[in-house]
CSV table of C-alpha atoms and ligand atoms in Angstrom, one decimal:
chain,number,residue,atom,x,y,z
A,1129,MET,CA,42.6,113.2,54.8
A,1130,SER,CA,40.0,113.7,52.2
A,1131,GLU,CA,37.2,111.3,51.5
A,1132,ALA,CA,37.9,111.6,47.8
A,1133,GLY,CA,38.7,108.4,46.0
A,1134,SER,CA,41.8,107.7,43.9
A,1135,GLY,CA,42.3,110.2,41.1
A,1136,ALA,CA,40.3,113.0,42.8
A,1137,THR,CA,41.6,116.5,42.4
A,1138,LEU,CA,43.7,117.5,45.4
A,1139,LEU,CA,45.3,120.8,44.2
A,1140,GLU,CA,44.2,123.2,41.5
A,1141,VAL,CA,46.4,126.2,40.8
A,1142,ARG,CA,44.6,128.8,38.8
A,1143,ASP,CA,46.3,131.7,37.0
A,1144,LEU,CA,48.8,132.2,39.9
A,1145,SER,CA,51.1,135.2,39.7
A,1146,VAL,CA,53.7,136.1,42.3
A,1147,ARG,CA,55.6,139.4,42.5
A,1148,PHE,CA,58.3,140.5,44.9
A,1149,ARG,CA,58.6,144.2,45.7
A,1150,THR,CA,62.3,144.8,46.1
A,1151,ARG,CA,64.4,148.0,46.4
A,1152,ASP,CA,65.5,147.5,42.7
A,1153,GLY,CA,61.9,147.1,41.4
A,1154,VAL,CA,59.3,144.5,41.0
A,1155,VAL,CA,60.5,140.9,40.4
A,1156,GLN,CA,57.8,139.0,38.5
A,1157,ALA,CA,58.7,135.5,39.9
A,1158,VAL,CA,55.6,133.6,38.6
A,1159,SER,CA,53.2,134.6,35.9
A,1160,ASN,CA,49.8,133.0,35.0
A,1161,LEU,CA,50.5,129.5,36.2
A,1162,SER,CA,47.8,126.9,36.2
A,1163,TYR,CA,48.0,123.2,36.9
A,1164,THR,CA,46.1,120.4,38.6
A,1165,LEU,CA,47.3,117.6,40.8
A,1166,ARG,CA,45.2,114.5,41.4
A,1167,ARG,CA,45.5,111.8,44.1
A,1168,GLY,CA,47.9,109.1,42.9
A,1169,GLU,CA,49.7,111.4,40.4
A,1170,THR,CA,53.2,112.8,40.3
A,1171,LEU,CA,53.5,116.2,38.6
A,1172,GLY,CA,57.1,117.0,37.6
A,1173,ILE,CA,57.8,120.7,37.6
A,1174,VAL,CA,61.0,121.3,35.7
A,1175,GLY,CA,63.1,124.4,34.9
A,1176,GLU,CA,66.4,126.1,35.6
A,1177,SER,CA,67.1,128.2,38.6
A,1178,GLY,CA,64.8,131.3,38.7
A,1179,SER,CA,62.1,129.6,36.6
A,1180,GLY,CA,59.5,130.1,39.4
A,1181,LYS,CA,59.1,126.4,40.2
A,1182,SER,CA,60.0,126.6,43.9
A,1183,VAL,CA,58.4,130.0,44.4
A,1184,SER,CA,55.0,128.7,43.2
A,1185,ASN,CA,55.2,125.8,45.7
A,1186,LEU,CA,56.3,128.1,48.6
A,1187,ALA,CA,53.1,130.0,47.8
A,1188,THR,CA,51.1,126.7,48.1
A,1189,MET,CA,52.7,126.1,51.5
A,1190,GLY,CA,51.9,129.7,52.6
A,1191,LEU,CA,55.6,130.3,53.2
A,1192,LEU,CA,56.0,133.6,51.2
A,1193,ASN,CA,56.3,136.7,53.3
A,1194,ARG,CA,53.1,138.7,52.3
A,1195,SER,CA,54.5,142.0,53.5
A,1196,TYR,CA,56.6,142.3,50.3
A,1197,THR,CA,55.0,139.7,48.1
A,1198,ASP,CA,51.9,140.2,45.9
A,1199,ILE,CA,50.1,137.0,45.0
A,1200,THR,CA,47.1,136.8,42.7
A,1201,GLY,CA,45.1,133.8,41.4
A,1202,GLU,CA,43.9,130.9,43.3
A,1203,ILE,CA,45.5,127.8,44.9
A,1204,LEU,CA,42.6,125.4,45.7
A,1205,PHE,CA,43.4,122.6,48.1
A,1206,GLU,CA,40.5,120.2,48.0
A,1207,GLY,CA,38.3,123.2,47.0
A,1208,THR,CA,39.6,125.7,49.6
A,1209,ASP,CA,41.7,128.7,48.4
A,1210,VAL,CA,44.7,128.5,50.7
A,1211,LEU,CA,45.7,132.1,49.7
A,1212,LYS,CA,42.6,133.3,51.6
A,1213,LEU,CA,43.3,131.4,54.8
A,1214,ARG,CA,44.6,133.1,57.9
A,1215,GLN,CA,48.1,132.2,59.2
A,1216,GLU,CA,46.7,129.9,61.9
A,1217,GLN,CA,44.4,128.0,59.4
A,1218,MET,CA,47.4,127.6,57.0
A,1219,ARG,CA,49.6,126.3,59.8
A,1220,ARG,CA,47.0,123.5,60.4
A,1221,ILE,CA,47.2,122.5,56.7
A,1222,ARG,CA,51.0,122.9,56.3
A,1223,GLY,CA,52.9,119.8,57.3
A,1224,LYS,CA,49.7,117.9,57.9
A,1225,ASP,CA,47.7,117.9,54.7
A,1226,ILE,CA,50.5,119.4,52.5
A,1227,ALA,CA,54.0,118.4,53.4
A,1228,MET,CA,57.3,119.3,51.8
A,1229,ILE,CA,60.7,117.5,51.4
A,1230,PHE,CA,63.6,119.9,51.0
A,1231,GLN,CA,66.8,119.6,49.0
A,1232,ASP,CA,69.2,119.5,51.9
A,1233,PRO,CA,68.2,117.0,54.6
A,1234,PHE,CA,71.1,118.0,56.9
A,1235,ALA,CA,70.0,121.6,57.0
A,1236,SER,CA,66.4,120.5,57.8
A,1237,LEU,CA,67.2,118.2,60.7
A,1238,HIS,CA,68.3,119.5,64.1
A,1239,PRO,CA,71.9,118.2,64.7
A,1240,MET,CA,71.5,118.0,68.5
A,1241,TYR,CA,68.4,115.8,68.7
A,1242,ARG,CA,68.0,112.1,67.9
A,1243,VAL,CA,66.0,111.5,64.7
A,1244,GLY,CA,63.4,109.5,66.6
A,1245,LYS,CA,62.8,112.4,68.9
A,1246,GLN,CA,62.4,114.9,66.0
A,1247,LEU,CA,59.9,112.6,64.3
A,1248,ALA,CA,58.0,112.0,67.6
A,1249,GLU,CA,57.8,115.8,68.2
A,1250,ALA,CA,56.4,116.2,64.7
A,1251,VAL,CA,53.7,113.6,65.6
A,1252,LEU,CA,52.9,115.4,68.9
A,1253,ALA,CA,52.6,118.8,67.1
A,1254,HIS,CA,49.3,117.7,65.4
A,1255,GLU,CA,48.1,114.7,67.4
A,1256,ASP,CA,46.9,114.2,71.0
A,1257,VAL,CA,48.9,111.0,71.7
A,1258,SER,CA,51.2,109.8,74.5
A,1259,ARG,CA,55.0,110.2,74.1
A,1260,ASP,CA,55.4,106.4,73.8
A,1261,ALA,CA,52.8,106.2,71.0
A,1262,ALA,CA,54.6,109.1,69.2
A,1263,TRP,CA,57.9,107.3,69.5
A,1264,ASN,CA,56.4,104.1,68.2
A,1265,ARG,CA,54.9,106.0,65.3
A,1266,ALA,CA,58.4,107.5,64.6
A,1267,VAL,CA,59.9,104.0,64.4
A,1268,GLU,CA,57.1,102.8,62.1
A,1269,LEU,CA,57.8,105.7,59.8
A,1270,LEU,CA,61.5,105.0,59.7
A,1271,GLU,CA,60.7,101.4,58.8
A,1272,ALA,CA,58.2,102.6,56.1
A,1273,VAL,CA,61.0,104.6,54.4
A,1274,GLY,CA,63.5,101.7,54.5
A,1275,ILE,CA,65.8,102.5,57.4
A,1276,PRO,CA,67.2,99.1,58.5
A,1277,ASN,CA,67.0,98.4,62.2
A,1278,ALA,CA,64.7,101.3,62.7
A,1279,ARG,CA,64.0,101.0,66.4
A,1280,ALA,CA,67.8,101.2,67.2
A,1281,ARG,CA,68.5,103.9,64.5
A,1282,ALA,CA,65.7,106.1,65.9
A,1283,ARG,CA,68.2,106.8,68.8
A,1284,ASP,CA,70.9,108.1,66.5
A,1285,TYR,CA,71.7,111.7,65.6
A,1286,PRO,CA,71.5,113.1,62.1
A,1287,HIS,CA,75.3,113.0,61.6
A,1288,GLN,CA,75.2,109.3,62.1
A,1289,PHE,CA,73.2,108.8,58.9
A,1290,SER,CA,74.5,108.9,55.3
A,1291,GLY,CA,73.1,111.6,52.9
A,1292,GLY,CA,70.6,109.1,51.4
A,1293,MET,CA,69.5,107.8,54.8
A,1294,ARG,CA,69.0,111.4,56.0
A,1295,GLN,CA,66.8,112.1,53.0
A,1296,ARG,CA,64.8,109.0,53.9
A,1297,VAL,CA,64.4,110.5,57.4
A,1298,MET,CA,63.1,113.7,55.9
A,1299,ILE,CA,60.6,111.7,53.8
A,1300,ALA,CA,59.5,110.0,57.0
A,1301,MET,CA,59.1,113.4,58.6
A,1302,ALA,CA,56.9,114.6,55.7
A,1303,LEU,CA,54.7,111.5,56.0
A,1304,VAL,CA,54.1,111.9,59.8
A,1305,HIS,CA,50.5,113.1,59.2
A,1306,ASN,CA,49.6,111.1,56.1
A,1307,PRO,CA,49.6,114.1,53.8
A,1308,ASP,CA,47.4,114.4,50.8
A,1309,VAL,CA,50.0,116.4,48.9
A,1310,LEU,CA,53.8,115.8,49.1
A,1311,ILE,CA,56.0,118.5,47.6
A,1312,ALA,CA,59.6,117.3,47.0
A,1313,ASP,CA,61.8,120.3,46.1
A,1314,GLU,CA,65.0,119.0,44.3
A,1315,PRO,CA,65.0,116.0,46.7
A,1316,THR,CA,67.9,114.2,45.0
A,1317,THR,CA,70.2,117.1,44.0
A,1318,ALA,CA,72.6,116.7,47.0
A,1319,LEU,CA,72.9,112.9,46.5
A,1320,ASP,CA,75.0,110.7,44.3
A,1321,VAL,CA,73.4,109.0,41.2
A,1322,THR,CA,72.7,105.6,42.7
A,1323,VAL,CA,71.2,107.0,45.8
A,1324,GLN,CA,69.1,109.4,43.7
A,1325,ALA,CA,67.4,106.5,42.0
A,1326,GLN,CA,66.6,104.8,45.3
A,1327,ILE,CA,65.1,108.1,46.7
A,1328,LEU,CA,63.0,108.6,43.6
A,1329,GLU,CA,61.8,105.0,43.9
A,1330,LEU,CA,61.0,105.5,47.5
A,1331,ILE,CA,58.9,108.7,46.8
A,1332,ASP,CA,57.0,106.7,44.1
A,1333,ARG,CA,56.4,103.9,46.6
A,1334,VAL,CA,55.2,106.2,49.4
A,1335,LYS,CA,52.9,107.9,46.9
A,1336,ARG,CA,51.2,104.6,46.3
A,1337,GLU,CA,51.2,103.4,49.9
A,1338,PHE,CA,50.1,106.7,51.4
A,1339,ASP,CA,47.7,107.3,48.5
A,1340,CYS,CA,48.8,111.0,48.1
A,1341,GLY,CA,49.7,113.2,45.1
A,1342,VAL,CA,53.3,114.2,44.6
A,1343,ILE,CA,54.8,117.4,43.1
A,1344,LEU,CA,58.4,116.7,42.2
A,1345,ILE,CA,60.4,120.0,41.6
A,1346,THR,CA,63.6,119.6,39.6
A,1347,HIS,CA,66.0,121.3,37.1
A,1348,ASP,CA,66.6,117.9,35.5
A,1349,LEU,CA,64.0,116.3,33.2
A,1350,GLY,CA,65.7,113.0,33.7
A,1351,VAL,CA,64.6,113.0,37.4
A,1352,VAL,CA,60.9,113.0,36.4
A,1353,ALA,CA,61.3,110.6,33.4
A,1354,GLU,CA,60.6,107.4,35.3
A,1355,THR,CA,58.0,108.6,37.8
A,1356,ALA,CA,56.0,111.6,36.6
A,1357,SER,CA,52.5,111.2,35.2
A,1358,HIS,CA,52.4,114.9,34.1
A,1359,VAL,CA,55.2,117.4,33.4
A,1360,LEU,CA,55.1,121.2,33.7
A,1361,VAL,CA,58.1,123.0,32.1
A,1362,MET,CA,58.7,126.5,33.4
A,1363,TYR,CA,60.9,129.3,32.2
A,1364,ALA,CA,61.3,132.8,33.6
A,1365,GLY,CA,58.3,132.3,35.9
A,1366,ARG,CA,56.0,131.1,33.1
A,1367,PRO,CA,54.6,127.8,32.0
A,1368,MET,CA,56.2,126.8,28.7
A,1369,GLU,CA,54.7,123.3,28.2
A,1370,TYR,CA,52.4,121.2,30.3
A,1371,GLY,CA,50.9,117.8,29.6
A,1372,PRO,CA,51.0,114.0,30.3
A,1373,ALA,CA,54.6,112.9,30.7
A,1374,GLN,CA,54.2,110.3,27.9
A,1375,GLU,CA,53.4,113.2,25.5
A,1376,ILE,CA,56.3,115.3,26.6
A,1377,PHE,CA,58.9,112.6,26.3
A,1378,THR,CA,57.6,111.3,23.0
A,1379,GLY,CA,56.4,114.5,21.3
A,1380,ALA,CA,57.6,117.7,23.2
A,1381,GLN,CA,56.4,120.8,21.4
A,1382,HIS,CA,58.4,123.7,22.9
A,1383,PRO,CA,62.0,124.6,21.9
A,1384,TYR,CA,62.9,125.1,25.6
A,1385,THR,CA,61.7,121.5,26.4
A,1386,TRP,CA,63.7,120.3,23.4
A,1387,GLY,CA,66.8,122.0,24.9
A,1388,LEU,CA,66.2,120.3,28.3
A,1389,LEU,CA,65.8,116.9,26.6
A,1390,GLU,CA,68.9,117.4,24.5
A,1391,SER,CA,70.9,118.3,27.6
A,1392,MET,CA,69.6,115.3,29.5
A,1393,PRO,CA,72.2,112.6,30.1
A,1394,THR,CA,69.9,109.7,31.0
A,1395,VAL,CA,67.7,109.4,27.9
A,1396,GLU,CA,68.7,106.7,25.4
A,1397,LYS,CA,69.8,108.9,22.5
A,1398,ARG,CA,71.9,108.7,19.5
A,1399,LEU,CA,73.7,112.0,20.2
A,1400,GLU,CA,77.4,111.5,20.7
A,1401,ILE,CA,77.6,114.5,23.1
A,1402,LEU,CA,75.1,116.4,25.2
A,1403,VAL,CA,73.9,119.7,23.8
A,1404,PRO,CA,73.7,122.5,26.4
A,1405,ILE,CA,71.2,125.4,26.1
A,1406,GLU,CA,73.2,128.4,25.1
A,1407,GLY,CA,73.0,131.6,27.2
A,1408,SER,CA,71.4,132.1,30.6
A,1409,PRO,CA,67.9,132.7,32.0
A,1410,PRO,CA,66.7,136.3,31.8
A,1411,SER,CA,66.4,138.8,34.7
A,1412,LEU,CA,63.0,138.7,36.3
A,1413,LEU,CA,63.4,142.4,37.1
A,1414,HIS,CA,63.6,143.2,33.4
A,1415,PRO,CA,62.2,140.2,31.5
A,1416,PRO,CA,62.5,140.3,27.7
A,1417,SER,CA,59.5,141.2,25.6
A,1418,GLY,CA,57.5,138.5,23.8
A,1419,CYS,CA,58.5,135.0,24.4
A,1420,PRO,CA,60.8,135.0,27.4
A,1421,PHE,CA,62.9,132.3,25.8
A,1422,HIS,CA,63.4,134.2,22.5
A,1423,PRO,CA,67.0,135.5,23.3
A,1424,ARG,CA,68.2,131.9,23.6
A,1425,CYS,CA,65.9,130.2,21.1
A,1426,LYS,CA,67.5,129.0,17.8
A,1427,TYR,CA,64.1,128.7,16.1
A,1428,ARG,CA,62.9,132.3,16.9
A,1429,PHE,CA,61.3,134.2,14.1
A,1430,GLU,CA,59.4,137.4,13.5
A,1431,PRO,CA,56.6,137.4,16.1
A,1432,CYS,CA,58.7,136.0,19.0
A,1433,ASP,CA,59.9,139.3,20.5
A,1434,GLY,CA,56.5,141.0,20.1
A,1435,GLU,CA,53.5,139.8,22.0
A,1436,ARG,CA,53.8,137.0,24.6
A,1437,PRO,CA,52.7,133.7,23.2
A,1438,PRO,CA,49.6,132.3,24.9
A,1439,LEU,CA,49.4,128.7,25.9
A,1440,PHE,CA,48.1,126.9,22.8
A,1441,ARG,CA,46.1,123.7,23.3
A,1442,LEU,CA,47.0,120.7,21.2
A,1443,PRO,CA,44.5,118.1,20.1
A,1444,ASP,CA,46.0,115.6,22.6
A,1445,GLY,CA,45.2,118.2,25.4
A,1446,HIS,CA,48.7,119.2,26.1
A,1447,LEU,CA,49.6,122.9,26.2
A,1448,ASP,CA,52.6,124.8,24.9
A,1449,ALA,CA,53.5,128.5,24.6
A,1450,CYS,CA,55.3,128.8,21.3
A,1451,TYR,CA,54.5,130.5,18.0
A,1452,LEU,CA,56.0,127.9,15.8
A,1453,PRO,CA,53.2,126.4,13.6
A,1454,PRO,CA,52.2,122.8,14.6
A,1455,GLU,CA,53.5,121.3,11.3
A,1456,ARG,CA,56.9,123.0,11.7
A,1457,LYS,CA,57.1,121.6,15.3
A,1458,ARG,CA,56.1,118.2,14.1
A,1459,GLU,CA,58.8,118.3,11.3
A,1460,LEU,CA,61.5,119.5,13.7
A,1461,TRP,CA,60.6,116.8,16.3
A,1462,THR,CA,60.3,114.0,13.8
A,1463,LYS,CA,63.4,114.8,11.7
A,1464,ARG,CA,65.6,116.3,14.3
A,1465,ILE,CA,64.9,116.4,18.0
A,1466,GLY,CA,63.0,113.2,18.4
A,1467,ALA,CA,65.2,111.4,15.9
A,1468,GLU,CA,68.3,112.5,17.9
A,1469,LEU,CA,66.7,111.3,21.1
A,1470,GLY,CA,65.7,108.0,19.5
A,1471,VAL,CA,62.0,108.4,20.5
A,1472,THR,CA,60.1,109.1,17.3
B,2672,SF4,FE1,61.3,130.1,20.2
B,2672,SF4,FE2,59.6,131.8,19.2
B,2672,SF4,FE3,58.7,129.5,20.1
B,2672,SF4,FE4,59.7,131.3,21.8
B,2672,SF4,S1,57.8,131.5,20.6
B,2672,SF4,S2,60.2,129.2,21.8
B,2672,SF4,S3,61.3,132.3,20.6
B,2672,SF4,S4,60.1,129.8,18.3
């Protein structure tokens, strides 16, 4: 754990690009991505499949195979560039200082071992403690994530838990070493809606109790609406919009973010029906010229298929990559998008 106080910078991603060399050519999975995560914050990274949101975090965890992956930029964890660490050094950070919760808890737990044993083994992997102490720590963690009757349930196998309870076990697993950064990759996708809300509440609670920073990766803006302090919207491997969640939900600037908001079922809106984003994301082998969203954007105009738009900084500090003039965006938001969503 760092000595840094609440709000200190934990993770700083600077100009990260990830390319996969494949037989069919180079896949530009992530381009020029930058963001910061501070202790006590939740950063929601939102985008469709193939937007680069998971790949960028696998890079942070050191889980990309460097023999066919080119990574440039920096990923600074408490000031150290993890991209420059050797495998052995990275292994010490992974799971200990930076931990990850995956989408499918059943696939991540061994079906043949009791959950308490799996948690205790995770404790023993990084700490020099007795087996009894590791078992007690496993029980404590199960209690911390809200598993009732934790001491008895520690002796159960994964199949004896419901989907939501298994995800709680996975969260306990991620918390074994009091991580500074918790990365949750689509943690609620496999769960039904009521359980989703409980798991999101739990992640928010453990962030406060364990005093860490959370990266919440999702395709659904609704998932980050309640808990994220900042939101990063990605499309085709690129950042489209990035800023405080409050600014994004009450004054989004990018047409792709508008599309995500309009297709979100959980926001109180005046629309009778949800509006899907027409078309599908582009191939990352042959990305479109100019703005990657231009083939699907209903507001595209003359410059959009030429040069790639840079990230423009707004007076409130939030960033967006769109050529529409600020007054046009304001007009569209006030009269149309925000009005339809009931948030102007
Ligand atoms: Fe649409 Fe053009 Fe803005 Fe891209 S740059 S989101 S195509 S208006």
